[in-house]
Coordinates of C-alpha atoms and ligand atoms in Angstrom, one line a residue:
M1 CA -31.4 31.9 21.3
D2 CA -33.1 35.3 21.7
K3 CA -34.4 37.5 18.8
S4 CA -30.9 39.0 18.4
N5 CA -29.2 35.5 18.2
K6 CA -27.6 35.8 21.7
R7 CA -27.6 32.5 23.5
I8 CA -29.8 32.4 26.5
V9 CA -28.4 31.5 29.9
L10 CA -30.6 30.8 32.9
V11 CA -28.7 31.0 36.3
T12 CA -30.8 29.6 39.3
G13 CA -30.2 31.2 42.6
A14 CA -29.2 34.3 40.7
T15 CA -29.5 36.9 43.5
G16 CA -26.9 35.2 45.8
G17 CA -23.2 35.9 45.9
L18 CA -22.1 33.3 43.2
G19 CA -25.2 33.8 41.2
T20 CA -24.8 37.6 40.9
A21 CA -21.2 37.3 39.8
M22 CA -22.1 34.7 37.3
C23 CA -25.0 36.9 35.9
K24 CA -22.6 39.9 35.6
K25 CA -19.7 37.9 33.9
L26 CA -22.1 36.2 31.4
H27 CA -23.7 39.4 30.5
K28 CA -20.3 41.1 30.0
D29 CA -19.4 38.2 27.8
G30 CA -22.3 38.6 25.5
F31 CA -24.9 36.2 26.6
H32 CA -28.6 37.0 27.2
V33 CA -28.9 36.3 30.9
V34 CA -32.0 35.5 32.8
G35 CA -32.0 34.7 36.4
N36 CA -34.3 32.8 38.9
Y37 CA -35.2 34.0 42.3
H38 CA -37.4 32.7 45.3
T39 CA -37.6 35.7 47.5
K40 CA -39.6 38.7 46.1
E41 CA -38.2 41.4 48.2
K42 CA -34.5 40.4 47.5
A43 CA -35.3 40.2 43.8
E44 CA -36.7 43.6 43.4
K45 CA -33.7 45.2 45.2
W46 CA -31.3 43.1 43.0
M47 CA -32.7 44.0 39.6
H48 CA -32.7 47.8 40.7
Q49 CA -29.1 47.3 41.7
M50 CA -28.1 45.5 38.5
K51 CA -29.9 48.1 36.3
S52 CA -28.0 51.0 38.2
E53 CA -24.7 49.1 37.1
G54 CA -25.8 48.8 33.6
F55 CA -26.8 45.0 33.6
D56 CA -30.1 44.4 31.8
I57 CA -31.0 41.0 33.6
E58 CA -34.5 39.8 34.2
L59 CA -35.4 37.7 37.1
F60 CA -38.2 35.0 37.1
H61 CA -39.7 33.5 40.0
G62 CA -39.7 29.8 40.7
D63 CA -39.1 27.4 43.6
V64 CA -36.4 25.1 42.1
S65 CA -36.9 22.4 44.9
D66 CA -40.3 21.9 43.3
F67 CA -40.7 20.1 40.1
D68 CA -43.9 21.9 38.8
S69 CA -42.8 25.3 40.0
A70 CA -39.5 24.9 38.2
G71 CA -41.4 23.7 35.0
D72 CA -43.7 26.8 35.1
M73 CA -40.8 29.2 35.5
I74 CA -38.9 27.6 32.5
R75 CA -42.1 27.6 30.3
E76 CA -42.5 31.4 31.2
I77 CA -38.8 32.2 30.4
E78 CA -39.2 30.2 27.0
S79 CA -42.5 32.0 26.0
K80 CA -41.3 35.6 26.9
V81 CA -37.5 35.4 26.1
G82 CA -36.6 32.4 24.1
T83 CA -35.3 28.8 24.4
I84 CA -32.7 28.1 27.0
D85 CA -29.3 27.2 25.7
T86 CA -27.5 27.2 28.9
L87 CA -28.8 26.1 32.4
V88 CA -26.6 26.9 35.4
N89 CA -27.9 24.9 38.4
N90 CA -26.4 27.2 41.0
A91 CA -29.3 27.6 43.7
G92 CA -28.2 26.1 47.0
I93 CA -28.6 26.3 50.7
T94 CA -26.9 25.1 53.9
R95 CA -28.3 23.5 57.2
D96 CA -25.1 22.6 58.9
G97 CA -25.0 20.4 61.9
R98 CA -23.7 17.2 63.0
L99 CA -25.9 14.2 61.9
I100 CA -26.5 13.6 65.6
N101 CA -28.3 16.9 65.8
M102 CA -29.7 17.2 62.3
K103 CA -33.5 17.4 62.1
K104 CA -35.3 15.5 59.3
E105 CA -36.3 19.0 57.8
D106 CA -32.6 20.0 57.5
W107 CA -31.9 16.9 55.5
Y108 CA -34.7 17.2 53.2
A109 CA -34.4 20.9 52.6
V110 CA -30.8 20.6 51.4
I111 CA -31.4 17.6 49.2
N112 CA -34.5 19.1 47.7
T113 CA -32.9 22.7 46.9
N114 CA -29.5 21.4 46.1
L115 CA -29.9 18.2 44.5
N116 CA -33.5 17.5 43.4
S117 CA -33.5 21.1 41.9
V118 CA -31.0 19.9 39.3
F119 CA -33.4 17.3 38.2
N120 CA -36.3 19.7 38.3
C121 CA -34.8 22.2 36.2
T122 CA -32.7 20.1 33.7
K123 CA -35.7 17.7 33.0
H124 CA -37.7 20.9 31.6
V125 CA -34.8 22.1 29.3
I126 CA -32.9 18.9 28.2
Q127 CA -35.4 17.9 25.3
G128 CA -35.2 21.3 23.7
M129 CA -31.5 21.2 24.0
I130 CA -31.5 17.8 22.2
D131 CA -33.9 19.0 19.5
R132 CA -31.6 22.1 18.7
N133 CA -28.4 20.0 18.9
F134 CA -26.9 22.6 21.4
G135 CA -26.9 22.8 25.1
R136 CA -24.8 23.5 28.2
I137 CA -25.8 22.2 31.7
I138 CA -23.4 23.6 34.3
N139 CA -24.0 22.2 37.9
I140 CA -22.4 24.1 40.9
S141 CA -21.2 21.6 43.3
S142 CA -18.7 22.0 46.1
V143 CA -15.3 20.9 47.3
N144 CA -17.4 19.4 50.2
G145 CA -19.2 17.2 47.7
Q146 CA -15.7 15.8 46.8
R147 CA -14.0 15.4 50.1
G148 CA -16.8 15.7 52.9
Q149 CA -17.1 18.2 55.7
F150 CA -17.6 17.8 59.4
G151 CA -21.4 19.1 59.9
Q152 CA -22.3 18.7 56.3
T153 CA -23.8 15.2 55.8
N154 CA -26.7 16.7 53.9
Y155 CA -24.8 19.2 51.8
S156 CA -22.0 16.8 50.9
A157 CA -24.4 14.2 49.9
A158 CA -26.4 16.6 47.7
K159 CA -23.2 18.1 46.2
A160 CA -21.7 14.6 45.5
G161 CA -24.9 13.5 44.0
M162 CA -24.8 16.5 41.4
H163 CA -21.7 15.2 40.1
G164 CA -23.2 11.6 39.7
F165 CA -26.0 13.2 37.7
T166 CA -23.4 15.1 35.6
K167 CA -21.4 12.1 34.5
S168 CA -24.6 9.9 33.8
L169 CA -26.4 12.7 31.8
A170 CA -23.2 13.7 29.9
M171 CA -23.1 10.3 28.5
E172 CA -26.7 10.3 27.5
V173 CA -26.7 13.7 25.5
A174 CA -23.1 13.8 24.2
K175 CA -24.1 12.9 20.7
Y176 CA -26.6 15.7 20.5
G177 CA -24.2 18.6 21.1
V178 CA -25.2 19.0 24.8
T179 CA -22.4 19.0 27.3
V180 CA -23.0 18.6 31.1
N181 CA -20.3 19.7 33.5
T182 CA -19.7 20.2 37.3
I183 CA -17.9 23.1 39.0
S184 CA -16.7 22.4 42.6
P185 CA -15.9 25.6 44.2
G186 CA -14.0 25.6 47.5
Y187 CA -14.5 28.4 50.2
I188 CA -15.6 31.5 48.3
G189 CA -16.2 34.9 50.1
T190 CA -20.0 34.6 49.9
D191 CA -22.5 35.2 52.7
M192 CA -23.1 31.5 52.9
V193 CA -19.4 30.9 53.7
M194 CA -19.2 34.1 56.0
A195 CA -21.9 32.6 58.1
V196 CA -19.5 29.8 59.2
P197 CA -18.4 30.6 62.8
E198 CA -15.2 32.8 62.6
K199 CA -13.0 30.3 64.4
V200 CA -14.0 27.3 62.2
L201 CA -13.7 29.4 59.0
N202 CA -10.2 30.5 60.2
Q203 CA -9.3 26.8 60.7
I204 CA -10.5 26.0 57.1
V205 CA -8.7 28.8 55.3
A206 CA -5.6 27.8 57.1
Q207 CA -5.9 24.5 55.1
V208 CA -6.0 26.3 51.8
P209 CA -2.6 26.5 50.3
M210 CA -3.4 29.9 48.7
G211 CA -4.2 31.1 52.2
R212 CA -7.4 32.9 51.2
L213 CA -11.0 32.6 50.2
G214 CA -11.9 32.5 46.6
G215 CA -13.4 35.4 44.8
T216 CA -16.9 35.1 43.2
H217 CA -15.5 36.5 40.0
E218 CA -13.0 33.5 39.8
V219 CA -16.0 31.0 39.7
A220 CA -17.9 33.2 37.4
H221 CA -15.2 33.1 34.9
L222 CA -15.0 29.4 34.9
V223 CA -19.0 29.3 34.3
S224 CA -18.7 31.6 31.3
F225 CA -15.9 29.5 29.9
L226 CA -18.0 26.3 30.0
A227 CA -21.0 28.3 28.6
S228 CA -18.9 29.1 25.6
E229 CA -19.3 27.5 22.0
E230 CA -15.6 26.5 22.1
T231 CA -15.9 24.0 25.0
S232 CA -17.9 21.7 22.8
F233 CA -15.7 18.5 23.5
I234 CA -15.6 19.0 27.4
T235 CA -18.3 16.9 29.1
G236 CA -18.8 14.8 32.2
A237 CA -15.9 16.9 33.9
N238 CA -15.7 18.1 37.3
Y239 CA -13.6 21.3 37.6
S240 CA -12.1 22.1 41.0
I241 CA -11.7 25.6 42.0
N242 CA -10.5 25.8 45.5
G243 CA -7.1 27.4 45.9
G244 CA -5.5 23.9 46.4
Q245 CA -7.5 23.0 49.4
H246 CA -8.3 19.5 47.8
V247 CA -6.2 18.1 45.2
Y248 CA -6.3 14.5 43.9
Ligands
CAA1 N1 -13.2 17.7 62.8 C1 -13.3 17.0 63.9 N2 -13.9 17.1 65.0 C2 -14.5 18.4 64.9 C3 -14.5 19.2 63.9 C4 -13.8 18.9 62.7 N3 -13.8 19.6 61.7 N4 -15.2 20.4 64.1 C5 -15.6 20.1 65.4 N5 -15.3 19.1 65.9 C6 -15.5 18.5 67.2 C7 -15.3 19.5 68.4 O1 -14.0 19.6 68.8 C8 -16.3 18.9 69.4 O2 -15.6 17.9 70.0 P1 -15.6 17.8 71.5 O3 -17.2 17.6 71.9 O4 -14.8 16.5 72.0 O5 -15.2 19.1 72.3 C9 -17.4 18.4 68.7 O6 -16.9 18.1 67.3 C10 -18.5 19.3 68.6 O7 -18.1 20.5 68.0 P2 -19.2 21.8 67.9 O8 -19.5 22.0 69.2 O9 -18.5 22.8 67.1 O10 -20.4 21.0 67.1 P3 -21.8 21.7 66.7 O11 -22.7 20.6 66.6 O12 -22.2 22.8 67.5 O13 -21.2 22.6 65.3 C11 -21.0 22.7 63.1 C12 -21.0 21.9 64.3 C13 -22.3 23.6 63.0 C14 -21.0 21.9 61.9 C15 -19.9 23.7 63.1 O14 -18.6 22.9 63.4 C16 -19.7 24.5 61.8 O15 -20.3 25.4 61.5 N6 -18.8 23.8 60.8 C17 -18.3 24.5 59.5 C18 -19.1 23.6 58.5 C19 -18.8 24.1 57.1 O16 -17.6 24.3 56.8 N7 -19.7 24.7 56.4 C20 -19.6 25.3 55.1 C21 -20.6 26.2 54.7 S1 -20.3 27.1 53.3 C22 -20.5 26.0 52.0 O17 -20.9 25.0 52.2 C23 -19.9 26.5 50.7 C24 -19.1 25.6 50.2 O18 -19.6 24.8 49.3 C25 -17.8 25.4 50.6

């Protein structure tokens, strides 16, 4: 909670397409939002842009793929702003390519940034949430963690791993008022998705029954829902938001 009794939410990878939409929606819904960034130049521009749109959202530096850096960032937020009530593990990257061509660096970069980051950040907030009897951990996975994707052995493995983490931690902390859930977005209109070769992306969208990419605001709405007080009985769940691309 901050000084005015607002729940504090930390969104990792806040300056990306999904992160930005989440920050804005959570801010509009009355949360005290803080974001994490990795690249300084992008962060300064982002904060300036947010301010001009009326959003008061402070960014904190940290490399979430590094345990100590994530810890330093969380301690800084807790000393300057207050204790974190909701953690949105959103930071993620792609290094697509068939396994036959994949470099060792591409494997480790994706596992470290997309999966180890979930451990690195959650580990530093979970004890406080247990002590205060309230917490929300929201892990942003992907449809490609649920079904696999040609060219994404690294990304699919990391995203599937996130939900394994969700299910196990959900059981461990359920009795302390802490919920842990996964959101698995399909193809959303972000820079990350728009970097997929046009021909390949057109083929993917053709497989989506809704026939379109998702909007970042649609995922942000689900994040804010899961961060709310009223979702206290939802834990260990995996919310698909993919326009019907993968149903099971
Ligand atoms: N299924 C089966 N075969 C496929 C295929 C598919 N989906 N895609 C390509 N192939 C075949 C090709 O036909 C080709 O076969 P031939 O050699 O017999 O002609 C062979 O595989 C090689 O194809 P490419 O030359 O395209 O392979 P590449 O190694 O150069 O490129 C790739 C592979 C980089 C992975 C490219 O296919 C690609 O970018 N795919 C998109 C991956 C994707 O969806 N990424 C999502 C990013 S966004 C995101 O991840 C957000 C989220 O959560 C959804």
